[in-house]
Amino acid sequence: MNIIIKSGILFLSIFLFSNFSAQTKTFKAKVEGNCGMCKERIETAVKADKNVKSADWSMSKKVLTVSYDASKTDKKSILKSVAEVGHDNEMFRASDKVYDDLDACCQYDRPDNSKKMAKNADTKQVCKLK
């Protein structure tokens, strides 16, 4: 009887752990920026979402890596928050006003790449900030 109870507890623990760990997802996304201030701004915007477990933006590669709880947030809302602080990415273009308010060192080259962004993004999630 004792073995059956211990086996049941072990099975339940494994089941619960696998469900919780399966909800963590990671993605990489192209995010524009130039300097350490950009890195801090981008990572701070992402980490403001309490469902984000980690965020790291590579200055040299211009790639943001994010791990998050997929049951509570998604890539779209995370990348939207990045655009809202002035950084174009593969799904969203920052508003001209927010971009213009960035420090001069943070103003990256900004060609009209909306067609390229739309081509690379999930068509169900492409939006533009106004």
Tab-separated table of N, CA, C and O in Angstrom:
chain	number	residue	atom	x	y	z
A	1	MET	N	0.831	-1.195	0.000
A	1	MET	CA	0.000	0.000	0.000
A	1	MET	C	0.877	1.260	0.000
A	1	MET	O	0.587	2.200	-0.727
A	2	ASN	N	1.922	1.256	0.813
A	2	ASN	CA	2.828	2.391	0.911
A	2	ASN	C	3.514	2.643	-0.436
A	2	ASN	O	3.702	3.789	-0.835
A	3	ILE	N	3.866	1.585	-1.142
A	3	ILE	CA	4.515	1.707	-2.450
A	3	ILE	C	3.553	2.323	-3.465
A	3	ILE	O	3.950	3.147	-4.286
A	4	ILE	N	2.301	1.959	-3.392
A	4	ILE	CA	1.294	2.510	-4.314
A	4	ILE	C	1.143	4.015	-4.086
A	4	ILE	O	1.084	4.792	-5.041
A	5	ILE	N	1.116	4.450	-2.846
A	5	ILE	CA	0.982	5.879	-2.527
A	5	ILE	C	2.210	6.638	-3.018
A	5	ILE	O	2.091	7.690	-3.649
A	6	LYS	N	3.406	6.099	-2.745
A	6	LYS	CA	4.630	6.754	-3.194
A	6	LYS	C	4.684	6.822	-4.717
A	6	LYS	O	5.091	7.826	-5.285
A	7	SER	N	4.267	5.764	-5.387
A	7	SER	CA	4.245	5.752	-6.858
A	7	SER	C	3.256	6.786	-7.383
A	7	SER	O	3.540	7.491	-8.359
A	8	GLY	N	2.114	6.903	-6.750
A	8	GLY	CA	1.106	7.895	-7.149
A	8	GLY	C	1.627	9.312	-6.983
A	8	GLY	O	1.433	10.162	-7.855
A	9	ILE	N	2.304	9.584	-5.872
A	9	ILE	CA	2.867	10.915	-5.634
A	9	ILE	C	3.954	11.214	-6.662
A	9	ILE	O	4.014	12.319	-7.204
A	10	LEU	N	4.799	10.252	-6.945
A	10	LEU	CA	5.846	10.433	-7.937
A	10	LEU	C	5.250	10.721	-9.318
A	10	LEU	O	5.670	11.652	-10.006
A	11	PHE	N	4.254	9.950	-9.714
A	11	PHE	CA	3.603	10.161	-11.002
A	11	PHE	C	2.971	11.547	-11.079
A	11	PHE	O	3.107	12.265	-12.071
A	12	LEU	N	2.283	11.956	-10.023
A	12	LEU	CA	1.644	13.266	-9.993
A	12	LEU	C	2.686	14.380	-10.086
A	12	LEU	O	2.502	15.357	-10.809
A	13	SER	N	3.786	14.232	-9.366
A	13	SER	CA	4.856	15.235	-9.409
A	13	SER	C	5.429	15.374	-10.812
A	13	SER	O	5.625	16.485	-11.311
A	14	ILE	N	5.704	14.250	-11.457
A	14	ILE	CA	6.246	14.275	-12.815
A	14	ILE	C	5.245	14.915	-13.767
A	14	ILE	O	5.603	15.743	-14.602
A	15	PHE	N	3.984	14.557	-13.651
A	15	PHE	CA	2.942	15.109	-14.503
A	15	PHE	C	2.836	16.620	-14.347
A	15	PHE	O	2.819	17.367	-15.318
A	16	LEU	N	2.785	17.105	-13.108
A	16	LEU	CA	2.678	18.541	-12.861
A	16	LEU	C	3.916	19.280	-13.339
A	16	LEU	O	3.822	20.342	-13.949
A	17	PHE	N	5.094	18.757	-13.087
A	17	PHE	CA	6.330	19.394	-13.509
A	17	PHE	C	6.393	19.496	-15.030
A	17	PHE	O	6.759	20.527	-15.577
A	18	SER	N	6.029	18.439	-15.728
A	18	SER	CA	6.089	18.464	-17.194
A	18	SER	C	5.110	19.477	-17.765
A	18	SER	O	5.396	20.126	-18.761
A	19	ASN	N	3.948	19.642	-17.153
A	19	ASN	CA	2.989	20.636	-17.629
A	19	ASN	C	3.511	22.047	-17.432
A	19	ASN	O	3.356	22.899	-18.295
A	20	PHE	N	4.109	22.324	-16.296
A	20	PHE	CA	4.612	23.669	-16.034
A	20	PHE	C	5.822	23.981	-16.896
A	20	PHE	O	5.946	25.069	-17.430
A	21	SER	N	6.734	23.059	-17.044
A	21	SER	CA	7.928	23.325	-17.831
A	21	SER	C	7.619	23.411	-19.320
A	21	SER	O	8.318	24.076	-20.060
A	22	ALA	N	6.584	22.764	-19.788
A	22	ALA	CA	6.230	22.787	-21.205
A	22	ALA	C	5.696	24.151	-21.629
A	22	ALA	O	5.653	24.450	-22.810
A	23	GLN	N	5.305	24.995	-20.698
A	23	GLN	CA	4.738	26.285	-21.031
A	23	GLN	C	5.804	27.348	-21.303
A	23	GLN	O	5.489	28.402	-21.813
A	24	THR	N	7.050	27.074	-20.960
A	24	THR	CA	8.122	28.033	-21.222
A	24	THR	C	8.585	27.874	-22.657
A	24	THR	O	8.962	26.794	-23.077
A	25	LYS	N	8.552	28.984	-23.394
A	25	LYS	CA	9.005	28.989	-24.778
A	25	LYS	C	10.092	30.033	-24.928
A	25	LYS	O	10.181	30.972	-24.141
A	26	THR	N	10.884	29.872	-25.964
A	26	THR	CA	11.951	30.821	-26.276
A	26	THR	C	11.853	31.187	-27.750
A	26	THR	O	11.555	30.346	-28.584
A	27	PHE	N	12.096	32.466	-28.055
A	27	PHE	CA	12.177	32.883	-29.450
A	27	PHE	C	13.327	33.860	-29.620
A	27	PHE	O	13.793	34.464	-28.667
A	28	LYS	N	13.756	33.984	-30.866
A	28	LYS	CA	14.755	34.982	-31.251
A	28	LYS	C	14.118	35.860	-32.298
A	28	LYS	O	13.386	35.377	-33.162
A	29	ALA	N	14.392	37.169	-32.205
A	29	ALA	CA	13.809	38.103	-33.155
A	29	ALA	C	14.802	39.207	-33.471
A	29	ALA	O	15.549	39.656	-32.596
A	30	LYS	N	14.797	39.656	-34.704
A	30	LYS	CA	15.618	40.771	-35.141
A	30	LYS	C	15.024	42.047	-34.553
A	30	LYS	O	13.836	42.324	-34.721
A	31	VAL	N	15.867	42.814	-33.833
A	31	VAL	CA	15.434	44.079	-33.234
A	31	VAL	C	16.509	45.127	-33.506
A	31	VAL	O	17.685	44.894	-33.246
A	32	GLU	N	16.104	46.265	-34.052
A	32	GLU	CA	17.041	47.329	-34.384
A	32	GLU	C	17.485	48.095	-33.137
A	32	GLU	O	16.708	48.283	-32.202
A	33	GLY	N	18.721	48.555	-33.168
A	33	GLY	CA	19.299	49.330	-32.082
A	33	GLY	C	20.782	49.488	-32.327
A	33	GLY	O	21.335	48.898	-33.254
A	34	ASN	N	21.447	50.298	-31.478
A	34	ASN	CA	22.858	50.583	-31.706
A	34	ASN	C	23.774	50.353	-30.516
A	34	ASN	O	24.892	49.903	-30.690
A	35	CYS	N	23.337	50.723	-29.329
A	35	CYS	CA	24.293	50.884	-28.237
A	35	CYS	C	23.804	50.243	-26.933
A	35	CYS	O	22.763	49.601	-26.885
A	36	GLY	N	24.575	50.472	-25.886
A	36	GLY	CA	24.238	49.946	-24.573
A	36	GLY	C	22.930	50.506	-24.031
A	36	GLY	O	22.197	49.804	-23.322
A	37	MET	N	22.649	51.765	-24.347
A	37	MET	CA	21.368	52.339	-23.898
A	37	MET	C	20.208	51.632	-24.594
A	37	MET	O	19.168	51.396	-23.981
A	38	CYS	N	20.394	51.288	-25.868
A	38	CYS	CA	19.365	50.537	-26.597
A	38	CYS	C	19.153	49.186	-25.935
A	38	CYS	O	18.019	48.766	-25.718
A	39	LYS	N	20.256	48.514	-25.619
A	39	LYS	CA	20.181	47.199	-24.979
A	39	LYS	C	19.372	47.283	-23.685
A	39	LYS	O	18.460	46.498	-23.455
A	40	GLU	N	19.692	48.275	-22.868
A	40	GLU	CA	18.986	48.440	-21.593
A	40	GLU	C	17.504	48.729	-21.819
A	40	GLU	O	16.639	48.153	-21.156
A	41	ARG	N	17.198	49.610	-22.777
A	41	ARG	CA	15.808	49.987	-23.057
A	41	ARG	C	15.007	48.782	-23.574
A	41	ARG	O	13.885	48.543	-23.134
A	42	ILE	N	15.592	48.028	-24.497
A	42	ILE	CA	14.911	46.872	-25.084
A	42	ILE	C	14.651	45.815	-24.016
A	42	ILE	O	13.525	45.328	-23.861
A	43	GLU	N	15.692	45.457	-23.264
A	43	GLU	CA	15.544	44.408	-22.252
A	43	GLU	C	14.602	44.833	-21.136
A	43	GLU	O	13.822	44.023	-20.637
A	44	THR	N	14.642	46.112	-20.760
A	44	THR	CA	13.738	46.613	-19.716
A	44	THR	C	12.291	46.531	-20.187
A	44	THR	O	11.405	46.129	-19.428
A	45	ALA	N	12.043	46.907	-21.438
A	45	ALA	CA	10.673	46.850	-21.980
A	45	ALA	C	10.157	45.421	-21.979
A	45	ALA	O	9.003	45.166	-21.624
A	46	VAL	N	11.013	44.480	-22.349
A	46	VAL	CA	10.596	43.078	-22.401
A	46	VAL	C	10.359	42.534	-20.998
A	46	VAL	O	9.350	41.880	-20.728
A	47	LYS	N	11.271	42.839	-20.084
A	47	LYS	CA	11.168	42.305	-18.724
A	47	LYS	C	10.058	42.962	-17.902
A	47	LYS	O	9.713	42.468	-16.833
A	48	ALA	N	9.484	44.052	-18.416
A	48	ALA	CA	8.348	44.677	-17.728
A	48	ALA	C	7.156	43.729	-17.703
A	48	ALA	O	6.290	43.841	-16.836
A	49	ASP	N	7.120	42.805	-18.649
A	49	ASP	CA	6.093	41.766	-18.659
A	49	ASP	C	6.516	40.713	-17.646
A	49	ASP	O	7.536	40.044	-17.828
A	50	LYS	N	5.752	40.576	-16.575
A	50	LYS	CA	6.112	39.651	-15.488
A	50	LYS	C	6.140	38.190	-15.927
A	50	LYS	O	6.657	37.331	-15.225
A	51	ASN	N	5.616	37.901	-17.115
A	51	ASN	CA	5.607	36.538	-17.628
A	51	ASN	C	6.850	36.194	-18.450
A	51	ASN	O	6.984	35.088	-18.932
A	52	VAL	N	7.740	37.178	-18.590
A	52	VAL	CA	9.009	36.955	-19.275
A	52	VAL	C	10.016	36.469	-18.247
A	52	VAL	O	10.188	37.068	-17.191
A	53	LYS	N	10.667	35.365	-18.575
A	53	LYS	CA	11.639	34.776	-17.659
A	53	LYS	C	13.034	35.334	-17.890
A	53	LYS	O	13.784	35.538	-16.949
A	54	SER	N	13.400	35.603	-19.143
A	54	SER	CA	14.701	36.192	-19.441
A	54	SER	C	14.646	36.897	-20.787
A	54	SER	O	13.846	36.553	-21.656
A	55	ALA	N	15.517	37.906	-20.935
A	55	ALA	CA	15.619	38.651	-22.182
A	55	ALA	C	17.059	39.095	-22.356
A	55	ALA	O	17.681	39.590	-21.413
A	56	ASP	N	17.583	38.898	-23.560
A	56	ASP	CA	18.938	39.330	-23.857
A	56	ASP	C	18.981	39.812	-25.298
A	56	ASP	O	18.597	39.087	-26.219
A	57	TRP	N	19.450	41.067	-25.483
A	57	TRP	CA	19.592	41.626	-26.824
A	57	TRP	C	21.071	41.707	-27.150
A	57	TRP	O	21.845	42.298	-26.391
A	58	SER	N	21.466	41.101	-28.247
A	58	SER	CA	22.854	41.128	-28.704
A	58	SER	C	23.074	42.367	-29.560
A	58	SER	O	22.453	42.507	-30.619
A	59	MET	N	23.961	43.251	-29.095
A	59	MET	CA	24.252	44.470	-29.840
A	59	MET	C	24.889	44.161	-31.196
A	59	MET	O	24.558	44.783	-32.194
A	60	SER	N	25.792	43.193	-31.214
A	60	SER	CA	26.516	42.888	-32.461
A	60	SER	C	25.617	42.210	-33.489
A	60	SER	O	25.714	42.480	-34.678
A	61	LYS	N	24.733	41.330	-33.050
A	61	LYS	CA	23.863	40.591	-33.970
A	61	LYS	C	22.501	41.235	-34.161
A	61	LYS	O	21.756	40.864	-35.062
A	62	LYS	N	22.155	42.158	-33.259
A	62	LYS	CA	20.836	42.813	-33.265
A	62	LYS	C	19.712	41.778	-33.172
A	62	LYS	O	18.705	41.853	-33.876
A	63	VAL	N	19.927	40.809	-32.277
A	63	VAL	CA	18.956	39.734	-32.071
A	63	VAL	C	18.552	39.697	-30.604
A	63	VAL	O	19.401	39.709	-29.717
A	64	LEU	N	17.258	39.665	-30.381
A	64	LEU	CA	16.690	39.573	-29.040
A	64	LEU	C	16.295	38.120	-28.799
A	64	LEU	O	15.609	37.519	-29.615
A	65	THR	N	16.745	37.577	-27.668
A	65	THR	CA	16.374	36.225	-27.264
A	65	THR	C	15.528	36.328	-26.009
A	65	THR	O	15.954	36.934	-25.024
A	66	VAL	N	14.331	35.753	-26.051
A	66	VAL	CA	13.381	35.870	-24.941
A	66	VAL	C	12.856	34.494	-24.564
A	66	VAL	O	12.461	33.721	-25.425
A	67	SER	N	12.827	34.211	-23.259
A	67	SER	CA	12.137	33.033	-22.725
A	67	SER	C	10.944	33.543	-21.934
A	67	SER	O	11.070	34.487	-21.151
A	68	TYR	N	9.786	32.918	-22.137
A	68	TYR	CA	8.557	33.437	-21.537
A	68	TYR	C	7.567	32.312	-21.270
A	68	TYR	O	7.692	31.218	-21.812
A	69	ASP	N	6.576	32.608	-20.435
A	69	ASP	CA	5.500	31.670	-20.131
A	69	ASP	C	4.443	31.796	-21.224
A	69	ASP	O	3.691	32.772	-21.267
A	70	ALA	N	4.413	30.822	-22.119
A	70	ALA	CA	3.527	30.872	-23.279
A	70	ALA	C	2.053	30.779	-22.925
A	70	ALA	O	1.200	31.120	-23.740
A	71	SER	N	1.735	30.364	-21.716
A	71	SER	CA	0.323	30.297	-21.335
A	71	SER	C	-0.208	31.668	-20.903
A	71	SER	O	-1.403	31.846	-20.757
A	72	LYS	N	0.711	32.644	-20.731
A	72	LYS	CA	0.278	33.948	-20.220
A	72	LYS	C	0.654	35.127	-21.104
A	72	LYS	O	0.143	36.228	-20.906
A	73	THR	N	1.551	34.951	-22.047
A	73	THR	CA	1.926	36.030	-22.960
A	73	THR	C	2.365	35.405	-24.277
A	73	THR	O	2.385	34.192	-24.415
A	74	ASP	N	2.691	36.249	-25.250
A	74	ASP	CA	3.108	35.721	-26.542
A	74	ASP	C	4.130	36.633	-27.205
A	74	ASP	O	4.386	37.745	-26.754
A	75	LYS	N	4.696	36.141	-28.282
A	75	LYS	CA	5.729	36.867	-29.024
A	75	LYS	C	5.204	38.219	-29.500
A	75	LYS	O	5.909	39.220	-29.424
A	76	LYS	N	3.983	38.245	-29.976
A	76	LYS	CA	3.393	39.474	-30.505
A	76	LYS	C	3.378	40.586	-29.456
A	76	LYS	O	3.826	41.702	-29.724
A	77	SER	N	2.885	40.306	-28.261
A	77	SER	CA	2.801	41.352	-27.242
A	77	SER	C	4.186	41.764	-26.759
A	77	SER	O	4.413	42.934	-26.447
A	78	ILE	N	5.111	40.824	-26.725
A	78	ILE	CA	6.479	41.154	-26.298
A	78	ILE	C	7.136	42.078	-27.318
A	78	ILE	O	7.705	43.116	-26.955
A	79	LEU	N	7.049	41.744	-28.597
A	79	LEU	CA	7.675	42.581	-29.623
A	79	LEU	C	6.956	43.922	-29.779
A	79	LEU	O	7.579	44.918	-30.132
A	80	LYS	N	5.678	43.961	-29.491
A	80	LYS	CA	4.956	45.239	-29.533
A	80	LYS	C	5.510	46.180	-28.465
A	80	LYS	O	5.703	47.368	-28.721
A	81	SER	N	5.811	45.650	-27.279
A	81	SER	CA	6.365	46.494	-26.209
A	81	SER	C	7.742	47.032	-26.589
A	81	SER	O	8.110	48.136	-26.200
A	82	VAL	N	8.501	46.274	-27.377
A	82	VAL	CA	9.812	46.734	-27.849
A	82	VAL	C	9.636	47.898	-28.824
A	82	VAL	O	10.339	48.904	-28.747
A	83	ALA	N	8.682	47.785	-29.732
A	83	ALA	CA	8.415	48.873	-30.682
A	83	ALA	C	7.896	50.112	-29.969
A	83	ALA	O	8.208	51.238	-30.371
A	84	GLU	N	7.139	49.924	-28.915
A	84	GLU	CA	6.581	51.065	-28.177
A	84	GLU	C	7.662	51.914	-27.509
A	84	GLU	O	7.420	53.073	-27.203
A	85	VAL	N	8.860	51.355	-27.298
A	85	VAL	CA	9.956	52.148	-26.721
A	85	VAL	C	10.936	52.619	-27.789
A	85	VAL	O	11.983	53.174	-27.481
A	86	GLY	N	10.601	52.384	-29.080
A	86	GLY	CA	11.376	52.986	-30.157
A	86	GLY	C	12.205	52.063	-31.018
A	86	GLY	O	13.005	52.544	-31.816
A	87	HIS	N	12.012	50.748	-30.899
A	87	HIS	CA	12.877	49.833	-31.646
A	87	HIS	C	12.088	48.961	-32.610
A	87	HIS	O	11.292	48.117	-32.207
A	88	ASP	N	12.346	49.199	-33.911
A	88	ASP	CA	11.721	48.389	-34.958
A	88	ASP	C	12.152	46.944	-34.779
A	88	ASP	O	13.268	46.659	-34.339
A	89	ASN	N	11.272	46.039	-35.150
A	89	ASN	CA	11.601	44.622	-35.072
A	89	ASN	C	10.873	43.895	-36.188
A	89	ASN	O	10.226	44.523	-37.019
A	90	GLU	N	10.988	42.587	-36.217
A	90	GLU	CA	10.442	41.826	-37.335
A	90	GLU	C	8.925	41.815	-37.418
A	90	GLU	O	8.363	41.418	-38.435
A	91	MET	N	8.244	42.288	-36.386
A	91	MET	CA	6.780	42.322	-36.422
A	91	MET	C	6.200	43.724	-36.360
A	91	MET	O	5.090	43.946	-36.841
A	92	PHE	N	6.904	44.661	-35.737
A	92	PHE	CA	6.360	46.004	-35.515
A	92	PHE	C	7.374	47.076	-35.867
A	92	PHE	O	8.573	46.905	-35.664
A	93	ARG	N	6.884	48.186	-36.348
A	93	ARG	CA	7.705	49.373	-36.592
A	93	ARG	C	7.323	50.393	-35.526
A	93	ARG	O	6.143	50.670	-35.310
A	94	ALA	N	8.335	50.943	-34.862
A	94	ALA	CA	8.091	51.959	-33.833
A	94	ALA	C	7.491	53.200	-34.482
A	94	ALA	O	7.753	53.499	-35.650
A	95	SER	N	6.693	53.938	-33.718
A	95	SER	CA	6.126	55.176	-34.256
A	95	SER	C	7.260	56.165	-34.511
A	95	SER	O	8.299	56.145	-33.848
A	96	ASP	N	7.055	57.036	-35.502
A	96	ASP	CA	8.080	58.029	-35.830
A	96	ASP	C	8.363	58.940	-34.643
A	96	ASP	O	9.513	59.303	-34.389
A	97	LYS	N	7.342	59.303	-33.887
A	97	LYS	CA	7.542	60.191	-32.744
A	97	LYS	C	8.431	59.543	-31.686
A	97	LYS	O	9.362	60.166	-31.194
A	98	VAL	N	8.163	58.296	-31.346
A	98	VAL	CA	8.972	57.615	-30.328
A	98	VAL	C	10.401	57.444	-30.834
A	98	VAL	O	11.359	57.676	-30.098
A	99	TYR	N	10.555	57.071	-32.100
A	99	TYR	CA	11.891	56.919	-32.681
A	99	TYR	C	12.632	58.256	-32.642
A	99	TYR	O	13.796	58.322	-32.248
A	100	ASP	N	11.965	59.333	-33.043
A	100	ASP	CA	12.603	60.658	-33.071
A	100	ASP	C	13.015	61.126	-31.685
A	100	ASP	O	13.952	61.925	-31.552
A	101	ASP	N	12.337	60.664	-30.644
A	101	ASP	CA	12.663	61.061	-29.277
A	101	ASP	C	13.837	60.277	-28.683
A	101	ASP	O	14.308	60.606	-27.596
A	102	LEU	N	14.319	59.253	-29.384
A	102	LEU	CA	15.484	58.512	-28.893
A	102	LEU	C	16.714	59.406	-28.935
A	102	LEU	O	16.807	60.317	-29.763
A	103	ASP	N	17.691	59.135	-28.053
A	103	ASP	CA	18.969	59.850	-28.112
A	103	ASP	C	19.596	59.631	-29.475
A	103	ASP	O	19.361	58.607	-30.126
A	104	ALA	N	20.436	60.577	-29.906
A	104	ALA	CA	21.046	60.494	-31.243
A	104	ALA	C	21.808	59.196	-31.450
A	104	ALA	O	21.758	58.598	-32.529
A	105	CYS	N	22.500	58.720	-30.422
A	105	CYS	CA	23.284	57.483	-30.572
A	105	CYS	C	22.389	56.260	-30.734
A	105	CYS	O	22.841	55.216	-31.216
A	106	CYS	N	21.140	56.367	-30.352
A	106	CYS	CA	20.200	55.244	-30.428
A	106	CYS	C	19.421	55.220	-31.744
A	106	CYS	O	18.724	54.252	-32.022
A	107	GLN	N	19.528	56.283	-32.529
A	107	GLN	CA	18.765	56.344	-33.771
A	107	GLN	C	19.494	55.566	-34.858
A	107	GLN	O	20.374	56.075	-35.529
A	108	TYR	N	19.103	54.330	-35.026
A	108	TYR	CA	19.662	53.404	-36.001
A	108	TYR	C	19.181	53.773	-37.391
A	108	TYR	O	18.217	54.513	-37.556
A	109	ASP	N	19.889	53.282	-38.414
A	109	ASP	CA	19.439	53.492	-39.788
A	109	ASP	C	18.062	52.861	-39.930
A	109	ASP	O	17.852	51.725	-39.536
A	110	ARG	N	17.163	53.615	-40.516
A	110	ARG	CA	15.771	53.181	-40.540
A	110	ARG	C	15.185	53.270	-41.948
A	110	ARG	O	14.360	54.130	-42.238
A	111	PRO	N	15.593	52.354	-42.819
A	111	PRO	CA	14.977	52.369	-44.154
A	111	PRO	C	13.527	51.938	-44.051
A	111	PRO	O	13.119	51.333	-43.066
A	112	ASP	N	12.782	52.248	-45.091
A	112	ASP	CA	11.393	51.796	-45.095
A	112	ASP	C	11.405	50.291	-45.369
A	112	ASP	O	11.476	49.849	-46.502
A	113	ASN	N	11.372	49.526	-44.300
A	113	ASN	CA	11.444	48.073	-44.433
A	113	ASN	C	10.133	47.402	-44.047
A	113	ASN	O	10.120	46.252	-43.673
A	114	SER	N	9.027	48.120	-44.177
A	114	SER	CA	7.750	47.556	-43.752
A	114	SER	C	7.367	46.323	-44.575
A	114	SER	O	6.785	45.388	-44.048
A	115	LYS	N	7.718	46.303	-45.873
A	115	LYS	CA	7.400	45.132	-46.700
A	115	LYS	C	8.231	43.934	-46.246
A	115	LYS	O	7.735	42.823	-46.168
A	116	LYS	N	9.505	44.181	-45.954
A	116	LYS	CA	10.376	43.101	-45.488
A	116	LYS	C	9.896	42.578	-44.142
A	116	LYS	O	9.868	41.377	-43.902
A	117	MET	N	9.501	43.488	-43.239
A	117	MET	CA	9.014	43.065	-41.928
A	117	MET	C	7.766	42.211	-42.102
A	117	MET	O	7.637	41.167	-41.475
A	118	ALA	N	6.861	42.634	-42.959
A	118	ALA	CA	5.623	41.890	-43.164
A	118	ALA	C	5.907	40.522	-43.778
A	118	ALA	O	5.257	39.544	-43.446
A	119	LYS	N	6.888	40.455	-44.660
A	119	LYS	CA	7.233	39.185	-45.296
A	119	LYS	C	7.778	38.194	-44.275
A	119	LYS	O	7.484	37.005	-44.330
A	120	ASN	N	8.573	38.668	-43.317
A	120	ASN	CA	9.210	37.800	-42.328
A	120	ASN	C	8.307	37.462	-41.149
A	120	ASN	O	8.575	36.522	-40.432
A	121	ALA	N	7.264	38.221	-40.951
A	121	ALA	CA	6.423	38.045	-39.769
A	121	ALA	C	5.282	37.067	-40.039
A	121	ALA	O	4.925	36.804	-41.189
A	122	ASP	N	4.743	36.572	-38.973
A	122	ASP	CA	3.549	35.735	-39.055
A	122	ASP	C	2.404	36.634	-39.508
A	122	ASP	O	2.074	37.616	-38.854
A	123	THR	N	1.800	36.327	-40.623
A	123	THR	CA	0.777	37.203	-41.195
A	123	THR	C	-0.425	37.387	-40.279
A	123	THR	O	-1.144	38.365	-40.394
A	124	LYS	N	-0.626	36.482	-39.343
A	124	LYS	CA	-1.735	36.621	-38.409
A	124	LYS	C	-1.417	37.637	-37.317
A	124	LYS	O	-2.284	38.079	-36.605
A	125	GLN	N	-0.131	37.994	-37.192
A	125	GLN	CA	0.263	38.849	-36.082
A	125	GLN	C	0.877	40.172	-36.512
A	125	GLN	O	1.332	40.935	-35.695
A	126	VAL	N	0.925	40.466	-37.793
A	126	VAL	CA	1.557	41.701	-38.251
A	126	VAL	C	0.655	42.876	-37.962
A	126	VAL	O	-0.516	42.897	-38.300
A	127	CYS	N	1.192	43.850	-37.302
A	127	CYS	CA	0.492	45.101	-37.000
A	127	CYS	C	1.498	46.229	-37.143
A	127	CYS	O	2.692	46.014	-37.067
A	128	LYS	N	1.020	47.427	-37.300
A	128	LYS	CA	1.907	48.585	-37.306
A	128	LYS	C	1.423	49.527	-36.230
A	128	LYS	O	0.236	49.771	-36.090
A	129	LEU	N	2.368	50.057	-35.477
A	129	LEU	CA	2.015	51.051	-34.465
A	129	LEU	C	1.853	52.391	-35.151
A	129	LEU	O	2.576	52.724	-36.062
A	130	LYS	N	0.904	53.147	-34.708
A	130	LYS	CA	0.683	54.461	-35.306
A	130	LYS	C	0.991	55.525	-34.296
A	130	LYS	O	0.890	55.363	-33.148
